[in-house]
XYZ file of C-alpha atoms in Angstrom:
729
model
C 73.955 110.211 108.265
C 71.103 107.945 107.100
C 69.143 108.304 103.971
C 66.180 106.293 102.627
C 64.489 106.350 99.153
C 63.354 104.687 95.842
C 66.127 103.710 93.219
C 65.321 105.668 90.043
C 68.109 104.521 87.887
C 71.732 102.918 87.784
C 73.989 105.636 86.341
C 77.217 103.144 86.495
C 77.989 99.773 87.541
C 81.271 97.884 87.586
C 80.225 94.173 87.346
C 83.559 93.086 88.617
C 83.412 94.549 92.076
C 79.970 95.837 92.376
C 80.790 99.543 92.649
C 77.543 101.580 91.537
C 76.566 105.235 90.951
C 72.848 105.464 91.349
C 69.956 108.073 91.508
C 67.688 107.680 94.532
C 64.341 109.109 94.741
C 63.584 110.695 98.199
C 60.619 112.471 99.640
C 63.112 115.211 100.695
C 62.908 118.590 99.159
C 65.833 117.931 97.115
C 64.213 115.069 95.443
C 67.102 113.029 93.772
C 70.380 112.317 95.445
C 73.287 110.565 93.793
C 74.561 107.509 95.629
C 77.910 105.677 95.127
C 79.395 102.832 96.816
C 79.489 98.891 96.677
C 75.849 98.196 95.931
C 76.087 95.197 93.485
C 72.327 94.308 93.672
C 70.764 97.675 94.026
C 67.971 97.866 91.250
C 65.480 100.514 90.018
C 62.108 100.241 92.147
C 63.919 98.996 95.154
C 63.538 100.897 98.529
C 67.035 101.530 99.795
C 68.393 102.522 103.387
C 71.796 103.592 103.237
C 74.219 105.243 105.654
C 77.268 107.416 104.805
C 78.490 110.723 104.306
C 77.712 113.722 101.855
C 81.056 114.564 99.885
C 81.439 117.075 97.240
C 82.882 115.949 93.975
C 84.562 118.531 91.772
C 83.033 117.234 88.703
C 79.862 115.454 89.796
C 79.020 117.786 92.586
C 77.246 116.494 95.760
C 77.568 112.657 96.203
C 76.342 110.296 99.038
C 79.157 108.045 99.716
C 77.587 104.618 101.089
C 79.222 102.855 104.035
C 76.287 100.404 104.852
C 73.199 99.748 102.953
C 70.060 97.375 102.985
C 67.076 96.870 100.899
C 63.656 97.329 102.295
C 60.655 95.597 100.912
C 58.723 97.210 97.954
C 55.944 99.025 99.494
C 53.763 99.706 96.563
C 52.898 97.808 93.325
C 54.630 100.327 91.102
C 57.711 99.733 93.185
C 57.638 95.985 92.707
C 56.945 96.589 88.894
C 60.057 98.918 88.808
C 62.174 96.443 90.677
C 61.346 93.322 88.409
C 61.695 95.641 85.080
C 65.226 96.946 86.344
C 67.405 94.388 84.754
C 68.102 92.539 88.053
C 65.985 89.679 87.130
C 66.716 88.155 83.640
C 63.839 87.463 81.251
C 61.546 90.136 82.726
C 61.268 93.494 80.859
C 58.964 96.505 81.631
C 55.859 94.832 79.671
C 56.464 91.676 81.392
C 56.916 93.118 84.932
C 53.349 95.051 84.202
C 51.485 91.745 83.498
C 53.081 89.776 86.524
C 52.312 92.423 89.237
C 48.795 92.993 87.381
C 48.094 89.391 88.144
C 49.570 88.986 91.620
C 49.708 92.471 93.003
C 51.521 92.745 96.349
C 51.948 89.016 96.494
C 54.335 89.063 93.587
C 57.680 88.633 95.124
C 56.142 85.948 97.613
C 54.862 83.878 94.850
C 58.184 84.186 92.795
C 59.918 83.116 95.910
C 57.620 80.163 97.113
C 55.351 79.383 94.114
C 57.338 80.351 90.965
C 55.589 77.694 88.847
C 52.508 80.130 89.065
C 54.282 82.585 86.626
C 53.101 80.027 83.950
C 49.815 81.592 84.445
C 51.202 84.803 82.553
C 50.858 84.812 78.760
C 54.617 84.686 77.260
C 56.289 82.732 80.069
C 56.833 78.988 79.126
C 58.891 76.535 80.919
C 62.147 77.964 79.423
C 61.698 81.302 80.404
C 60.410 80.324 83.715
C 63.847 78.444 84.761
C 65.549 81.760 83.487
C 63.559 83.779 85.510
C 63.345 81.840 88.894
C 67.024 80.932 88.558
C 68.055 84.765 88.219
C 65.585 85.948 90.966
C 66.754 83.086 93.365
C 70.391 83.773 92.653
C 70.048 87.429 93.507
C 67.900 86.732 96.636
C 70.507 84.188 97.699
C 73.305 86.640 97.363
C 71.323 89.695 98.949
C 70.781 87.074 102.031
C 74.528 86.126 102.235
C 75.380 89.986 102.072
C 72.858 90.653 105.002
C 73.844 87.927 106.941
C 77.643 88.800 106.686
C 76.790 92.571 107.959
C 76.889 91.736 111.694
C 80.492 90.558 111.417
C 81.619 93.819 110.408
C 82.088 92.823 106.770
C 81.792 95.682 104.576
C 79.411 95.260 101.312
C 82.473 95.297 99.245
C 84.145 92.409 100.969
C 80.837 90.388 101.293
C 80.343 90.675 97.661
C 83.817 89.430 96.992
C 83.171 86.604 99.566
C 80.073 85.599 97.661
C 81.769 85.576 94.281
C 84.381 83.104 95.880
C 82.242 80.936 97.984
C 78.661 81.434 96.675
C 76.126 80.291 99.022
C 78.931 78.727 101.601
C 80.146 82.295 102.301
C 78.617 82.598 105.736
C 79.760 78.950 106.792
C 83.157 79.651 105.721
C 83.271 82.644 107.935
C 81.980 80.861 110.733
C 84.239 77.971 110.182
C 87.568 79.764 110.012
C 87.764 83.732 109.448
C 91.367 83.435 108.970
C 90.902 81.340 105.638
C 89.732 84.564 104.206
C 93.345 85.871 103.941
C 94.129 83.243 101.624
C 91.028 83.088 99.451
C 89.635 86.908 99.402
C 91.565 89.544 97.677
C 91.887 92.371 99.735
C 91.378 90.794 103.399
C 94.543 90.765 105.446
C 95.232 89.655 108.882
C 93.865 92.773 110.737
C 90.466 92.525 108.863
C 90.217 88.675 109.427
C 91.199 89.049 113.047
C 88.444 91.686 113.551
C 85.841 89.420 112.028
C 87.003 86.582 114.145
C 86.346 88.583 117.390
C 82.590 88.559 116.326
C 82.512 84.829 115.613
C 81.218 82.953 118.492
C 83.924 80.313 119.783
C 86.974 81.910 118.327
C 89.591 82.176 121.299
C 92.652 84.639 121.358
C 94.953 81.665 121.590
C 93.002 79.493 119.189
C 95.340 77.318 116.681
C 93.848 79.382 113.479
C 94.655 82.705 114.943
C 98.068 81.714 115.978
C 98.894 80.207 112.761
C 97.516 83.139 110.896
C 99.427 85.839 112.943
C 102.458 83.909 112.586
C 102.071 83.817 108.858
C 101.177 87.497 108.683
C 104.231 88.467 110.943
C 106.628 86.688 108.399
C 104.888 88.156 105.360
C 104.879 91.648 106.905
C 108.566 91.382 107.377
C 109.048 90.403 103.506
C 106.666 92.857 102.090
C 107.589 95.973 104.377
C 110.908 95.505 105.295
C 112.451 93.327 102.547
C 113.459 90.074 104.603
C 113.662 86.821 103.123
C 113.188 85.202 106.671
C 113.251 86.194 110.397
C 115.351 84.617 113.088
C 113.298 82.124 115.011
C 113.422 84.380 118.200
C 112.566 87.663 116.299
C 109.675 85.982 114.508
C 108.080 84.710 117.785
C 108.594 88.109 119.684
C 107.077 90.079 116.603
C 104.014 87.392 116.426
C 103.728 87.844 120.281
C 103.588 91.750 119.928
C 101.060 91.400 117.361
C 98.533 88.869 118.670
C 99.111 89.671 122.443
C 99.558 86.216 123.523
C 102.485 84.387 125.372
C 105.641 83.502 123.409
C 105.799 79.835 124.871
C 102.344 79.348 122.864
C 103.706 80.699 119.804
C 106.958 78.559 120.007
C 104.744 75.579 119.928
C 102.734 77.136 117.094
C 105.868 77.835 115.162
C 107.257 74.408 115.578
C 103.676 72.898 114.560
C 103.831 74.978 111.294
C 107.314 73.865 110.482
C 106.218 70.088 111.031
C 103.226 70.615 108.565
C 105.345 72.385 106.053
C 103.548 75.749 106.285
C 106.735 77.212 107.407
C 110.416 76.106 106.651
C 113.352 76.148 109.012
C 116.820 76.613 107.714
C 120.232 77.561 109.494
C 121.510 80.838 108.176
C 125.059 80.791 109.574
C 124.474 80.179 113.505
C 120.852 81.660 113.167
C 117.550 79.482 113.236
C 115.947 81.181 110.083
C 112.297 80.758 109.640
C 110.962 81.324 105.953
C 107.840 81.103 104.052
C 108.670 77.908 101.793
C 108.365 79.302 98.481
C 111.063 82.270 99.546
C 113.557 79.697 100.688
C 113.155 77.634 97.731
C 113.730 80.528 95.436
C 116.891 81.732 97.264
C 118.231 78.289 97.169
C 117.555 77.796 93.481
C 119.194 81.258 92.671
C 122.297 79.813 94.472
C 122.306 76.634 92.621
C 121.876 78.409 89.152
C 124.376 80.937 89.837
C 127.010 78.424 90.545
C 125.973 76.273 87.527
C 126.347 79.087 85.261
C 129.528 80.372 86.834
C 131.481 77.279 85.314
C 133.673 78.860 82.820
C 132.765 78.248 78.982
C 135.223 77.361 76.503
C 137.741 79.943 76.486
C 138.031 81.954 73.246
C 141.652 82.715 72.209
C 140.410 85.237 69.586
C 139.193 88.136 71.830
C 141.061 91.381 71.186
C 140.493 93.974 73.453
C 142.736 96.581 72.024
C 141.249 96.090 68.401
C 137.593 96.761 70.227
C 139.010 100.178 71.736
C 140.268 101.145 68.321
C 137.092 100.361 66.454
C 135.010 102.152 69.175
C 137.436 105.163 69.590
C 137.924 104.371 73.259
C 140.784 104.284 75.499
C 139.924 101.954 78.421
C 141.498 102.187 81.984
C 143.439 99.308 83.401
C 140.548 98.430 85.604
C 138.066 98.757 82.683
C 140.174 96.440 80.368
C 140.492 93.973 83.084
C 136.740 93.964 83.579
C 136.379 93.527 79.759
C 138.621 90.826 79.564
C 137.563 88.754 82.284
C 133.947 89.195 81.621
C 134.417 87.936 77.941
C 135.484 84.611 79.240
C 133.752 84.302 82.608
C 130.374 82.455 83.053
C 128.966 84.815 85.641
C 130.651 88.086 86.449
C 129.653 91.141 88.674
C 130.794 94.698 87.837
C 129.987 97.384 90.335
C 130.808 101.001 90.846
C 129.493 104.470 91.314
C 128.494 107.108 88.837
C 131.236 108.080 86.141
C 133.297 104.863 86.598
C 132.756 103.881 83.248
C 130.205 100.860 83.689
C 128.359 101.587 80.445
C 131.813 101.880 78.684
C 132.431 98.448 79.665
C 129.222 96.993 78.388
C 129.534 98.694 75.052
C 132.931 97.086 74.452
C 131.533 93.779 75.400
C 128.416 94.016 73.159
C 130.651 94.964 70.333
C 133.005 92.211 70.795
C 130.008 89.599 70.844
C 128.678 91.328 67.811
C 131.936 91.081 65.909
C 132.128 87.410 66.802
C 128.619 86.891 65.572
C 127.445 85.633 69.181
C 124.001 86.792 70.614
C 123.588 88.801 73.555
C 120.409 90.436 75.572
C 120.392 93.584 77.431
C 117.895 93.918 80.238
C 116.991 96.174 83.307
C 114.225 95.900 86.100
C 112.318 98.979 84.928
C 111.418 100.471 81.719
C 113.309 103.814 82.596
C 116.398 101.829 83.167
C 116.101 99.762 80.119
C 115.489 102.862 78.080
C 118.803 104.472 79.560
C 120.538 101.280 78.691
C 119.508 101.489 74.934
C 120.330 105.140 74.711
C 123.733 104.610 76.258
C 124.734 101.349 74.400
C 123.037 101.759 71.113
C 121.709 98.182 71.624
C 118.120 97.384 72.258
C 117.582 96.792 75.810
C 114.282 95.406 77.663
C 112.837 95.040 81.017
C 113.369 91.715 82.595
C 109.571 91.263 82.313
C 109.553 91.832 78.754
C 112.515 89.794 77.934
C 110.750 86.880 79.686
C 107.828 87.437 77.877
C 105.502 88.023 80.792
C 101.728 87.938 80.506
C 99.018 87.483 83.157
C 97.557 84.153 82.119
C 100.816 82.181 81.774
C 103.149 84.279 83.894
C 106.804 84.117 82.662
C 106.540 82.223 79.292
C 110.401 82.047 79.178
C 111.312 79.536 81.689
C 113.243 76.193 81.995
C 111.041 74.594 79.426
C 111.065 77.368 77.097
C 114.653 78.941 77.769
C 116.105 82.131 76.606
C 118.782 81.346 73.818
C 121.663 83.943 74.231
C 125.493 83.548 74.529
C 125.367 86.454 76.970
C 122.829 88.271 79.071
C 123.643 91.486 80.605
C 121.446 92.948 83.426
C 121.994 96.578 84.623
C 120.522 98.107 87.799
C 121.127 95.286 89.462
C 120.767 96.789 93.068
C 117.032 96.980 92.166
C 116.392 93.318 91.552
C 114.752 91.310 93.952
C 114.568 87.662 94.969
C 111.499 86.683 92.982
C 112.826 88.478 89.735
C 116.250 87.095 89.912
C 114.698 83.562 90.283
C 112.357 84.056 87.208
C 115.210 85.199 85.204
C 117.537 82.529 86.053
C 115.012 79.921 85.643
C 114.788 80.783 82.036
C 118.874 80.831 81.303
C 120.247 77.303 80.436
C 123.744 76.244 81.388
C 126.433 77.732 79.156
C 124.773 81.039 79.028
C 127.106 83.805 80.090
C 125.777 86.362 82.704
C 127.028 89.846 83.385
C 125.551 91.494 86.365
C 125.960 95.202 86.479
C 124.807 97.765 89.362
C 125.885 100.307 91.953
C 126.024 98.221 95.348
C 125.734 101.467 97.368
C 122.412 102.387 96.150
C 119.241 101.487 98.130
C 118.284 97.827 98.166
C 115.332 96.779 95.912
C 111.677 97.522 97.031
C 110.973 93.822 96.870
C 112.552 91.239 99.187
C 116.209 90.352 99.426
C 119.480 92.105 98.305
C 120.526 89.988 95.553
C 123.540 92.160 94.457
C 125.047 92.641 97.711
C 124.468 88.839 98.558
C 126.212 87.728 95.388
C 129.064 90.078 96.212
C 129.486 89.050 100.027
C 129.351 85.567 99.104
C 133.079 85.440 97.780
C 131.968 82.770 95.314
C 131.582 84.916 92.244
C 133.972 87.080 90.390
C 133.505 90.732 91.038
C 135.223 93.869 89.465
C 134.988 97.012 91.597
C 135.234 100.109 89.514
C 136.556 103.175 91.562
C 138.260 105.445 89.249
C 136.388 108.746 88.187
C 137.232 109.454 84.642
C 138.372 112.994 83.760
C 135.347 114.039 82.107
C 133.071 112.703 84.770
C 135.178 114.307 87.334
C 134.324 117.544 86.009
C 130.650 117.136 87.300
C 130.073 118.291 90.799
C 127.064 115.880 90.805
C 129.696 112.806 90.372
C 132.235 114.474 92.728
C 129.703 114.881 95.269
C 127.958 111.436 95.151
C 131.262 109.877 95.743
C 132.209 112.329 98.650
C 128.884 111.299 100.134
C 129.383 107.542 99.615
C 132.901 107.999 101.159
C 131.416 109.877 104.358
C 132.510 113.074 103.368
C 130.510 116.493 103.105
C 129.500 117.315 99.647
C 130.836 120.372 98.275
C 127.771 122.976 98.756
C 127.562 126.277 97.205
C 125.368 128.566 95.101
C 127.837 129.033 92.410
C 126.977 128.085 88.743
C 127.650 124.162 88.420
C 125.510 120.901 88.195
C 125.148 120.849 91.772
C 123.594 123.948 93.597
C 122.870 124.006 97.043
C 120.519 126.912 98.618
C 120.274 127.520 102.364
C 116.734 127.934 103.474
C 115.635 127.257 106.959
C 111.791 127.372 107.606
C 109.999 124.522 105.930
C 107.290 126.872 104.659
C 109.639 128.916 103.025
C 111.482 125.816 101.358
C 107.996 124.730 99.952
C 107.344 128.257 98.523
C 110.820 128.164 96.765
C 110.339 124.932 95.367
C 107.155 126.162 93.957
C 108.729 129.160 92.465
C 111.653 127.233 91.144
C 109.193 125.134 89.048
C 106.967 127.676 88.016
C 108.541 131.093 87.857
C 112.351 130.441 87.860
C 112.385 127.203 85.763
C 115.240 128.406 83.706
C 117.450 128.327 86.778
C 116.781 124.377 86.858
C 117.867 124.445 83.226
C 114.672 123.805 81.403
C 111.676 125.517 80.235
C 109.795 122.376 80.678
C 109.727 121.630 84.387
C 106.680 119.286 84.182
C 108.707 116.906 82.156
C 112.330 117.633 82.959
C 112.260 118.324 86.639
C 111.848 115.527 89.291
C 111.198 116.733 92.869
C 112.526 113.717 95.267
C 111.599 113.665 99.028
C 112.890 111.258 101.697
C 109.347 110.907 103.432
C 105.642 110.942 102.575
C 103.986 112.937 105.353
C 104.721 116.575 106.694
C 104.927 119.899 104.618
C 108.128 118.707 102.678
C 106.917 115.110 102.379
C 105.638 113.499 98.891
C 102.041 114.030 99.464
C 101.911 117.666 100.258
C 104.463 118.484 97.538
C 102.161 116.833 94.923
C 99.419 118.808 95.900
C 100.990 122.224 95.812
C 103.043 121.272 92.653
C 99.579 119.971 90.638
C 97.987 123.474 91.679
C 101.034 125.201 90.322
C 102.160 123.324 87.231
C 98.640 121.806 86.205
C 95.952 124.131 87.617
C 92.194 123.579 86.857
C 90.757 124.882 83.713
C 87.570 125.016 81.775
C 87.377 121.822 79.598
C 90.017 120.163 81.732
C 88.556 117.163 83.319
C 89.215 116.020 86.735
C 88.472 113.015 89.068
C 88.700 112.608 92.717
C 89.873 109.174 94.220
C 90.031 109.291 97.988
C 92.316 112.269 98.889
C 93.771 112.294 95.368
C 92.434 114.579 92.641
C 93.522 113.318 89.416
C 93.527 116.026 86.526
C 94.337 115.373 82.773
C 97.748 116.424 81.992
C 99.028 115.203 85.535
C 102.116 113.732 86.140
C 101.608 110.125 87.138
C 103.341 107.151 88.548
C 102.221 103.402 88.857
C 102.575 102.337 92.304
C 102.001 98.562 92.231
C 102.676 95.849 89.725
C 99.771 95.001 87.611
C 100.587 92.399 85.030
C 97.347 92.733 83.287
C 97.014 96.357 82.179
C 97.094 96.406 78.500
C 99.226 98.836 76.437
C 100.613 99.687 73.115
C 103.271 101.828 71.487
C 104.885 102.486 68.271
C 108.604 101.532 67.849
C 111.341 103.651 66.091
C 110.343 102.329 62.692
C 106.655 102.892 63.093
C 105.351 99.323 63.828
C 102.760 98.835 66.717
C 103.672 97.058 69.564
C 101.126 95.599 71.795
C 101.579 93.933 75.554
C 100.300 94.014 79.077
C 101.797 94.843 82.162
C 102.860 97.980 83.955
C 105.149 98.302 87.102
C 105.808 99.748 90.407
C 107.794 103.075 89.572
C 106.842 103.551 86.267
C 106.251 107.322 85.301
C 104.038 109.099 82.855
C 101.520 111.612 82.010
C 97.639 111.337 82.445
C 97.121 111.668 78.769
C 93.190 111.589 78.743
C 90.599 111.571 81.339
C 87.320 110.411 80.342
C 84.574 111.159 82.953
C 81.785 109.943 80.886
C 83.148 106.593 80.578
C 85.219 106.599 83.692
C 88.473 105.842 81.803
C 91.967 107.019 82.210
C 94.729 106.781 79.538
C 98.294 107.250 80.847
C 101.154 107.756 78.424
C 104.229 106.266 80.044
C 107.619 107.790 79.485
C 108.802 104.804 77.419
C 105.936 105.538 74.938
C 103.750 102.869 76.232
C 99.766 103.896 76.185
C 97.827 102.274 78.796
C 94.009 102.431 79.519
C 92.859 102.334 83.263
C 89.308 102.160 84.528
C 88.349 104.538 87.495
C 88.092 101.414 89.722
C 91.924 100.797 89.045
C 92.701 104.363 90.403
C 94.689 102.880 93.417
C 97.271 101.859 91.386
C 98.106 105.347 89.927
C 99.542 108.386 92.167
C 100.457 111.981 91.402
C 104.326 112.229 90.565
C 105.289 115.827 90.643
C 107.016 114.516 93.676
C 108.129 110.999 94.584
C 109.926 109.324 97.090
C 113.882 108.887 96.898
C 113.011 104.978 97.114
C 110.611 105.174 94.298
C 113.252 106.969 92.163
C 115.658 103.938 91.750
C 116.554 102.926 88.512
C 115.621 106.331 87.063
C 117.512 109.445 85.702
C 115.944 112.818 85.222
C 117.594 115.831 83.750
C 117.185 117.775 86.935
C 116.461 116.739 90.408
C 115.138 119.123 93.009
C 115.904 118.007 96.446
C 114.314 119.942 99.310
C 115.817 118.612 102.881
C 114.724 119.997 106.172
C 114.947 117.332 108.749
C 112.548 114.234 109.382
C 112.644 110.742 111.053
C 116.371 109.750 111.489
C 115.636 106.314 109.998
C 115.098 108.171 106.771
C 117.767 110.657 106.886
C 120.871 108.426 105.891
C 123.833 108.362 103.693
C 122.121 105.567 101.264
C 119.227 107.780 100.576
C 121.272 110.985 99.969
C 123.507 109.192 97.638
C 120.739 107.582 95.752
C 119.052 110.821 95.428
C 122.059 112.723 94.147
C 122.837 109.898 91.472
C 119.387 110.175 89.999
C 120.213 113.415 88.449
C 121.766 113.668 84.742
C 122.169 117.385 84.551
C 121.482 119.245 87.474
C 120.912 118.802 91.238
C 119.434 121.736 93.002
C 119.288 120.977 96.599
C 117.650 123.487 98.970
C 117.224 123.495 102.814
C 119.342 122.629 105.884
C 123.054 122.261 105.543
C 122.951 120.483 109.057
C 120.534 118.112 107.502
C 122.722 117.293 104.632
C 125.464 116.583 107.350
C 123.350 114.349 109.457
C 122.714 112.463 106.493
C 126.206 111.968 105.201
C 127.102 110.755 108.866
C 124.398 108.236 109.294
C 125.284 104.790 107.817
C 122.052 102.611 107.538
C 122.887 99.893 109.853
C 119.652 97.853 109.401
C 120.581 95.095 106.941
C 118.009 92.635 105.714
C 117.702 89.014 106.639
C 118.560 87.286 103.724
C 120.274 83.749 103.184
C 121.362 83.945 99.430
C 125.026 84.774 100.434
C 125.154 81.682 102.751
C 123.263 79.536 100.376
C 125.843 80.473 97.538
C 128.622 79.414 99.911
C 126.914 76.155 100.694
C 126.574 75.205 96.981
């Protein structure tokens, strides 16, 4: 659909990304149309031709969403006057614009471009103001020319604007020289986009070195980001790149070898395999292995530890395995403690921290996520921080704590280690000086981290670090059907399924539409059956998949409508297919180290910081449509501010994927299961879902689906080298 008119006024503009909302005066019966899109240069008075589609916004009504736009030459003196006074050209206001157009008429823009010194004929314009006006006019004209020149290459206005911001007047030349360089230089442009642009650039062949190198690099990066591999075997990388690029494998072998020779890739043996790495990942895994072995050298033994005394002081009776874990951990350099729910990991941490406190020794408690850190604090009574907070991360400097500014503690304990990926482990170890004791605690049977690597399993598999495996379920924990079933699932046995009163309820329902209705009814009308009167806060629906009737996306829409329906005075904002509404349950879906937040601690003191992370949960506390701002109150008390342009960082969280639930614990987990892709229905996933519940698991769906998940052991391991690197140190 196409529309043409005169820009009447700019309603909103984000100067960082060029997103603009404007009012366009047309000759149609409607008179004025609201346009929105990336229109960084559109100014009042300009004649604009735009292509796009009309969409209905629940708050702002009908809008024309722009996919392409171009500025047409102003057709009247009034249009030129409006353009000059619209704020695009610095130094010209409405009065000055009238004087200029009165003097030069329809030749105004041509004179400003080719004979700018004639502006000195206008009263009030001296040499200094002339420099400001011509500089601003030429900059905008140059930007406009570049944006229009990039359009034939299939580059969107948004992408072109970012290119101009990066390259300036060289943008067109950079695209023509090597479109694949855009991948490294321009945020938001990946291989697929660059490859599509390259197909429109004359002289770029499908087997050009630039394309092969970019495709290989993308294949390796995709393996890391999407699948968690830290490397790919040589043959698998060549095959993956060949499928992606549609070129002969022999050509790609030569390209991989050339990239290794010039240092763009790194080759290392992993066992008998030729592993091909992104160099920074290879260096991180090697550095982690070296540092762990450095730290594992036992510190000077302390003969004064008295575990029996600590038991008496804490009112505990440790099992034999727990006592051994405490005794060995007190004098170990590096120690791993792993076990499922109810096996006493938290009790061991309490005992160790009590011992260190009694000796006047310092310790730090950390976990990968805010929710996990909060749980650690509640369980131990000692303050725990996220690893990012412990390392004092900020967007300007990165991790402030590092080898030059290390953490000074006698002991660092990290919980939920199964969630820690290679980059985070590398950052943590980089800040620990030799002599620091390190205790790694986690459940090795949980899902691997969202990021790359498999640090906990690799450390355990290496055989180089002491590991205590806790298997005994304690009497109080054994009364819990959740814990009993979690261990049965982990051992490959069918969980005990019944509808009787317990903390694990199974309800057999077959058609997916009936399961969906039942989920909604439980959250809305029968929430007492879920053990709460606050389903929005206490109940977390988990799903194995994103798509489908029982997928994350559809469940979020259904539950939003049920638990937070629209109401007069309750603001809403549509972003793509997602409708945000004040009061919604919200999740952060990507790391953003720049988002500012503040909170008050237990003593009432104000804390400020930056950084929110993938998986953080909260509530859409306030939605300000006038200023296009959202305030999110996270579960750990942080209040963060987002502009509407950051909406891609947030998603509804009435239902979240089981993967995203790692490190979290919820009073009640509602788990609908009714089939799905085989790769998603496995024992690991079911075990993780069940162990996220603190008080109640309410599972509903197909008994056969549960049985299939228990039988299916995830065979696809990640390609990682940390275990081998540890054995080599």
